[in-house]
Amino acid sequence: MTPEQLLKLSSKAGKILLESGAEIQRTEDTICRLCEAFGVDEASAFVIPTGMFLSFSYQGNTYSKIMRIRSSSLNLEKINLVNELSRRCERNVPFIEEALDELDRIEHAQEYSWRILRIAGGMIAAFFTIYFGGGPMDACFAFFIGCLTQYCVQVFEYHQINFIVKITCTSVVLTFVALILQTFGLIHNLDSAIIGSLMLLVPGLAITNAVRDSIGGDLLAGIIRAIEACLIAIAIALGAGITMSIWLPLFGGA
């Protein structure tokens, strides 16, 4: 093992965790566990949602690395696999090349196809529409709007569009489609259909991690995630509000 390999291993594990939606305490703990499993004298990590700094002492020398994190999503399977790897390394230290190869497999593991994610998005929108008081017909067309919403999110993520622009434009599209469907008499409870579809964009993960990080003492990370959640909420409201404020004076509506 070389210090450079250990830096690569620990930073890659932290990167996968942060990009998969892990909380700060878990990321720092996993980085330190991996470093200590390979026999370093002392390891420490400072992590925020947009980057991390890690450092360890080995044979009298100090090694450190800074990494910028530019994207974030939700993948609990990757979080679980990286956690399992770090704890397995503590119990039975493997060759570091084997650990790096396993991290590569985790990073590039096959995820759900775009088609399945769109169907899941449609089902979420349909059930939330019923939950918020919509009827069966509203839920059926909310399913279509949810699929379209998920498609828009995937397209924006593929082109690495800023999350504020992504959320605002997606909110505009789904609200516009819901208004058109209501105009043709296909949706009777407009509010339920729009709110049910907007639930796909609600920053539940950011809110949860903001609370968990704050409770865990990572106040800076908690504030960053809370601000992110607020910005996403503003973008959702902005997209729907702009669309309805333009549509209703021109075409009317209930």
mmCIF file of C-alpha atoms in Angstrom, residues 93-222:
data_model
loop_
_atom_site.group_PDB
_atom_site.id
_atom_site.type_symbol
_atom_site.label_atom_id
_atom_site.label_comp_id
_atom_site.label_asym_id
_atom_site.label_seq_id
_atom_site.Cartn_x
_atom_site.Cartn_y
_atom_site.Cartn_z
ATOM 1 C CA VAL A 93 -7.824 -5.788 5.722
ATOM 2 C CA PRO A 94 -7.733 -6.603 1.981
ATOM 3 C CA PHE A 95 -5.147 -5.585 -0.569
ATOM 4 C CA ILE A 96 -5.814 -1.936 -1.325
ATOM 5 C CA GLU A 97 -6.034 -2.730 -5.040
ATOM 6 C CA GLU A 98 -8.970 -5.030 -4.274
ATOM 7 C CA ALA A 99 -10.703 -2.294 -2.278
ATOM 8 C CA LEU A 100 -10.182 0.196 -5.127
ATOM 9 C CA ASP A 101 -11.587 -2.272 -7.650
ATOM 10 C CA GLU A 102 -14.664 -2.806 -5.484
ATOM 11 C CA LEU A 103 -15.209 0.945 -5.172
ATOM 12 C CA ASP A 104 -15.031 1.198 -8.965
ATOM 13 C CA ARG A 105 -17.707 -1.490 -9.249
ATOM 14 C CA ILE A 106 -19.886 0.347 -6.709
ATOM 15 C CA GLU A 107 -19.447 3.679 -8.498
ATOM 16 C CA HIS A 108 -20.401 2.238 -11.879
ATOM 17 C CA ALA A 109 -23.043 -0.198 -10.646
ATOM 18 C CA GLN A 110 -26.069 -0.462 -12.898
ATOM 19 C CA GLU A 111 -28.970 1.650 -11.684
ATOM 20 C CA TYR A 112 -32.646 1.559 -12.534
ATOM 21 C CA SER A 113 -33.383 2.349 -16.151
ATOM 22 C CA TRP A 114 -34.844 5.691 -17.136
ATOM 23 C CA ARG A 115 -38.088 3.945 -18.131
ATOM 24 C CA ILE A 116 -38.582 2.400 -14.678
ATOM 25 C CA LEU A 117 -37.813 5.727 -12.981
ATOM 26 C CA ARG A 118 -40.389 7.505 -15.141
ATOM 27 C CA ILE A 119 -43.054 4.919 -14.329
ATOM 28 C CA ALA A 120 -42.194 5.220 -10.637
ATOM 29 C CA GLY A 121 -42.467 8.999 -10.891
ATOM 30 C CA GLY A 122 -45.875 8.668 -12.496
ATOM 31 C CA MET A 123 -47.097 6.334 -9.751
ATOM 32 C CA ILE A 124 -45.857 8.701 -7.030
ATOM 33 C CA ALA A 125 -47.692 11.615 -8.639
ATOM 34 C CA ALA A 126 -50.884 9.556 -9.046
ATOM 35 C CA PHE A 127 -50.994 8.365 -5.437
ATOM 36 C CA PHE A 128 -50.183 11.809 -4.048
ATOM 37 C CA THR A 129 -52.977 13.243 -6.190
ATOM 38 C CA ILE A 130 -55.434 10.848 -4.545
ATOM 39 C CA TYR A 131 -53.958 11.669 -1.138
ATOM 40 C CA PHE A 132 -54.564 15.382 -1.681
ATOM 41 C CA GLY A 133 -58.202 14.850 -2.648
ATOM 42 C CA GLY A 134 -58.125 14.109 -6.368
ATOM 43 C CA GLY A 135 -60.348 11.547 -8.054
ATOM 44 C CA PRO A 136 -59.445 8.465 -10.112
ATOM 45 C CA MET A 137 -59.487 10.442 -13.356
ATOM 46 C CA ASP A 138 -57.211 13.088 -11.848
ATOM 47 C CA ALA A 139 -54.823 10.353 -10.681
ATOM 48 C CA CYS A 140 -54.702 8.770 -14.144
ATOM 49 C CA PHE A 141 -53.631 12.012 -15.788
ATOM 50 C CA ALA A 142 -51.363 12.866 -12.859
ATOM 51 C CA PHE A 143 -49.565 9.618 -13.694
ATOM 52 C CA PHE A 144 -48.850 11.012 -17.150
ATOM 53 C CA ILE A 145 -47.716 14.347 -15.677
ATOM 54 C CA GLY A 146 -45.469 12.518 -13.190
ATOM 55 C CA CYS A 147 -43.817 10.550 -15.992
ATOM 56 C CA LEU A 148 -43.236 13.797 -17.876
ATOM 57 C CA THR A 149 -41.861 15.452 -14.725
ATOM 58 C CA GLN A 150 -39.381 12.624 -14.189
ATOM 59 C CA TYR A 151 -38.375 12.796 -17.850
ATOM 60 C CA CYS A 152 -37.662 16.532 -17.565
ATOM 61 C CA VAL A 153 -35.574 15.989 -14.421
ATOM 62 C CA GLN A 154 -33.541 13.264 -16.151
ATOM 63 C CA VAL A 155 -32.907 15.425 -19.226
ATOM 64 C CA PHE A 156 -31.736 18.374 -17.121
ATOM 65 C CA GLU A 157 -29.495 16.109 -15.014
ATOM 66 C CA TYR A 158 -28.023 14.530 -18.145
ATOM 67 C CA HIS A 159 -27.040 17.976 -19.435
ATOM 68 C CA GLN A 160 -25.819 18.993 -15.942
ATOM 69 C CA ILE A 161 -28.129 21.991 -15.709
ATOM 70 C CA ASN A 162 -28.093 24.070 -12.507
ATOM 71 C CA PHE A 163 -30.568 22.647 -9.974
ATOM 72 C CA ILE A 164 -32.470 25.941 -9.604
ATOM 73 C CA VAL A 165 -33.045 26.145 -13.365
ATOM 74 C CA LYS A 166 -33.896 22.435 -13.460
ATOM 75 C CA ILE A 167 -36.532 22.639 -10.727
ATOM 76 C CA THR A 168 -38.056 25.906 -11.988
ATOM 77 C CA CYS A 169 -38.375 24.743 -15.600
ATOM 78 C CA THR A 170 -39.759 21.351 -14.581
ATOM 79 C CA SER A 171 -42.334 23.068 -12.358
ATOM 80 C CA VAL A 172 -43.346 25.295 -15.271
ATOM 81 C CA VAL A 173 -43.775 22.306 -17.602
ATOM 82 C CA LEU A 174 -45.883 20.170 -15.271
ATOM 83 C CA THR A 175 -48.110 23.096 -14.261
ATOM 84 C CA PHE A 176 -48.621 24.062 -17.912
ATOM 85 C CA VAL A 177 -49.565 20.495 -18.874
ATOM 86 C CA ALA A 178 -51.979 20.223 -15.930
ATOM 87 C CA LEU A 179 -53.676 23.483 -16.982
ATOM 88 C CA ILE A 180 -54.055 22.252 -20.559
ATOM 89 C CA LEU A 181 -55.574 18.953 -19.370
ATOM 90 C CA GLN A 182 -58.013 20.874 -17.171
ATOM 91 C CA THR A 183 -59.003 23.063 -20.128
ATOM 92 C CA PHE A 184 -60.018 19.936 -22.037
ATOM 93 C CA GLY A 185 -61.984 18.684 -19.039
ATOM 94 C CA LEU A 186 -59.660 15.768 -18.340
ATOM 95 C CA ILE A 187 -58.653 16.974 -14.864
ATOM 96 C CA HIS A 188 -61.333 18.110 -12.418
ATOM 97 C CA ASN A 189 -59.238 18.818 -9.309
ATOM 98 C CA LEU A 190 -56.397 20.941 -10.657
ATOM 99 C CA ASP A 191 -54.806 21.702 -7.299
ATOM 100 C CA SER A 192 -54.494 18.034 -6.337
ATOM 101 C CA ALA A 193 -52.969 17.071 -9.690
ATOM 102 C CA ILE A 194 -50.396 19.863 -9.598
ATOM 103 C CA ILE A 195 -49.462 19.360 -5.960
ATOM 104 C CA GLY A 196 -49.246 15.577 -6.415
ATOM 105 C CA SER A 197 -46.860 16.029 -9.342
ATOM 106 C CA LEU A 198 -44.828 18.698 -7.540
ATOM 107 C CA MET A 199 -44.153 16.213 -4.728
ATOM 108 C CA LEU A 200 -41.583 14.617 -7.035
ATOM 109 C CA LEU A 201 -39.514 17.793 -6.740
ATOM 110 C CA VAL A 202 -39.880 18.385 -2.992
ATOM 111 C CA PRO A 203 -36.401 18.305 -1.339
ATOM 112 C CA GLY A 204 -37.164 15.650 1.270
ATOM 113 C CA LEU A 205 -33.581 14.342 1.355
ATOM 114 C CA ALA A 206 -32.078 17.811 1.781
ATOM 115 C CA ILE A 207 -34.474 18.640 4.632
ATOM 116 C CA THR A 208 -33.817 15.332 6.405
ATOM 117 C CA ASN A 209 -30.041 15.627 6.102
ATOM 118 C CA ALA A 210 -30.147 19.269 7.228
ATOM 119 C CA VAL A 211 -31.874 18.211 10.447
ATOM 120 C CA ARG A 212 -29.623 15.202 10.988
ATOM 121 C CA ASP A 213 -26.424 17.187 10.346
ATOM 122 C CA SER A 214 -27.548 19.959 12.680
ATOM 123 C CA ILE A 215 -28.433 17.512 15.448
ATOM 124 C CA GLY A 216 -25.103 15.750 14.928
ATOM 125 C CA GLY A 217 -23.199 19.014 15.473
ATOM 126 C CA ASP A 218 -22.303 19.676 11.820
ATOM 127 C CA LEU A 219 -23.909 23.102 11.848
ATOM 128 C CA LEU A 220 -22.198 24.391 8.699
ATOM 129 C CA ALA A 221 -23.363 21.394 6.667
ATOM 130 C CA GLY A 222 -26.828 21.666 8.203
#
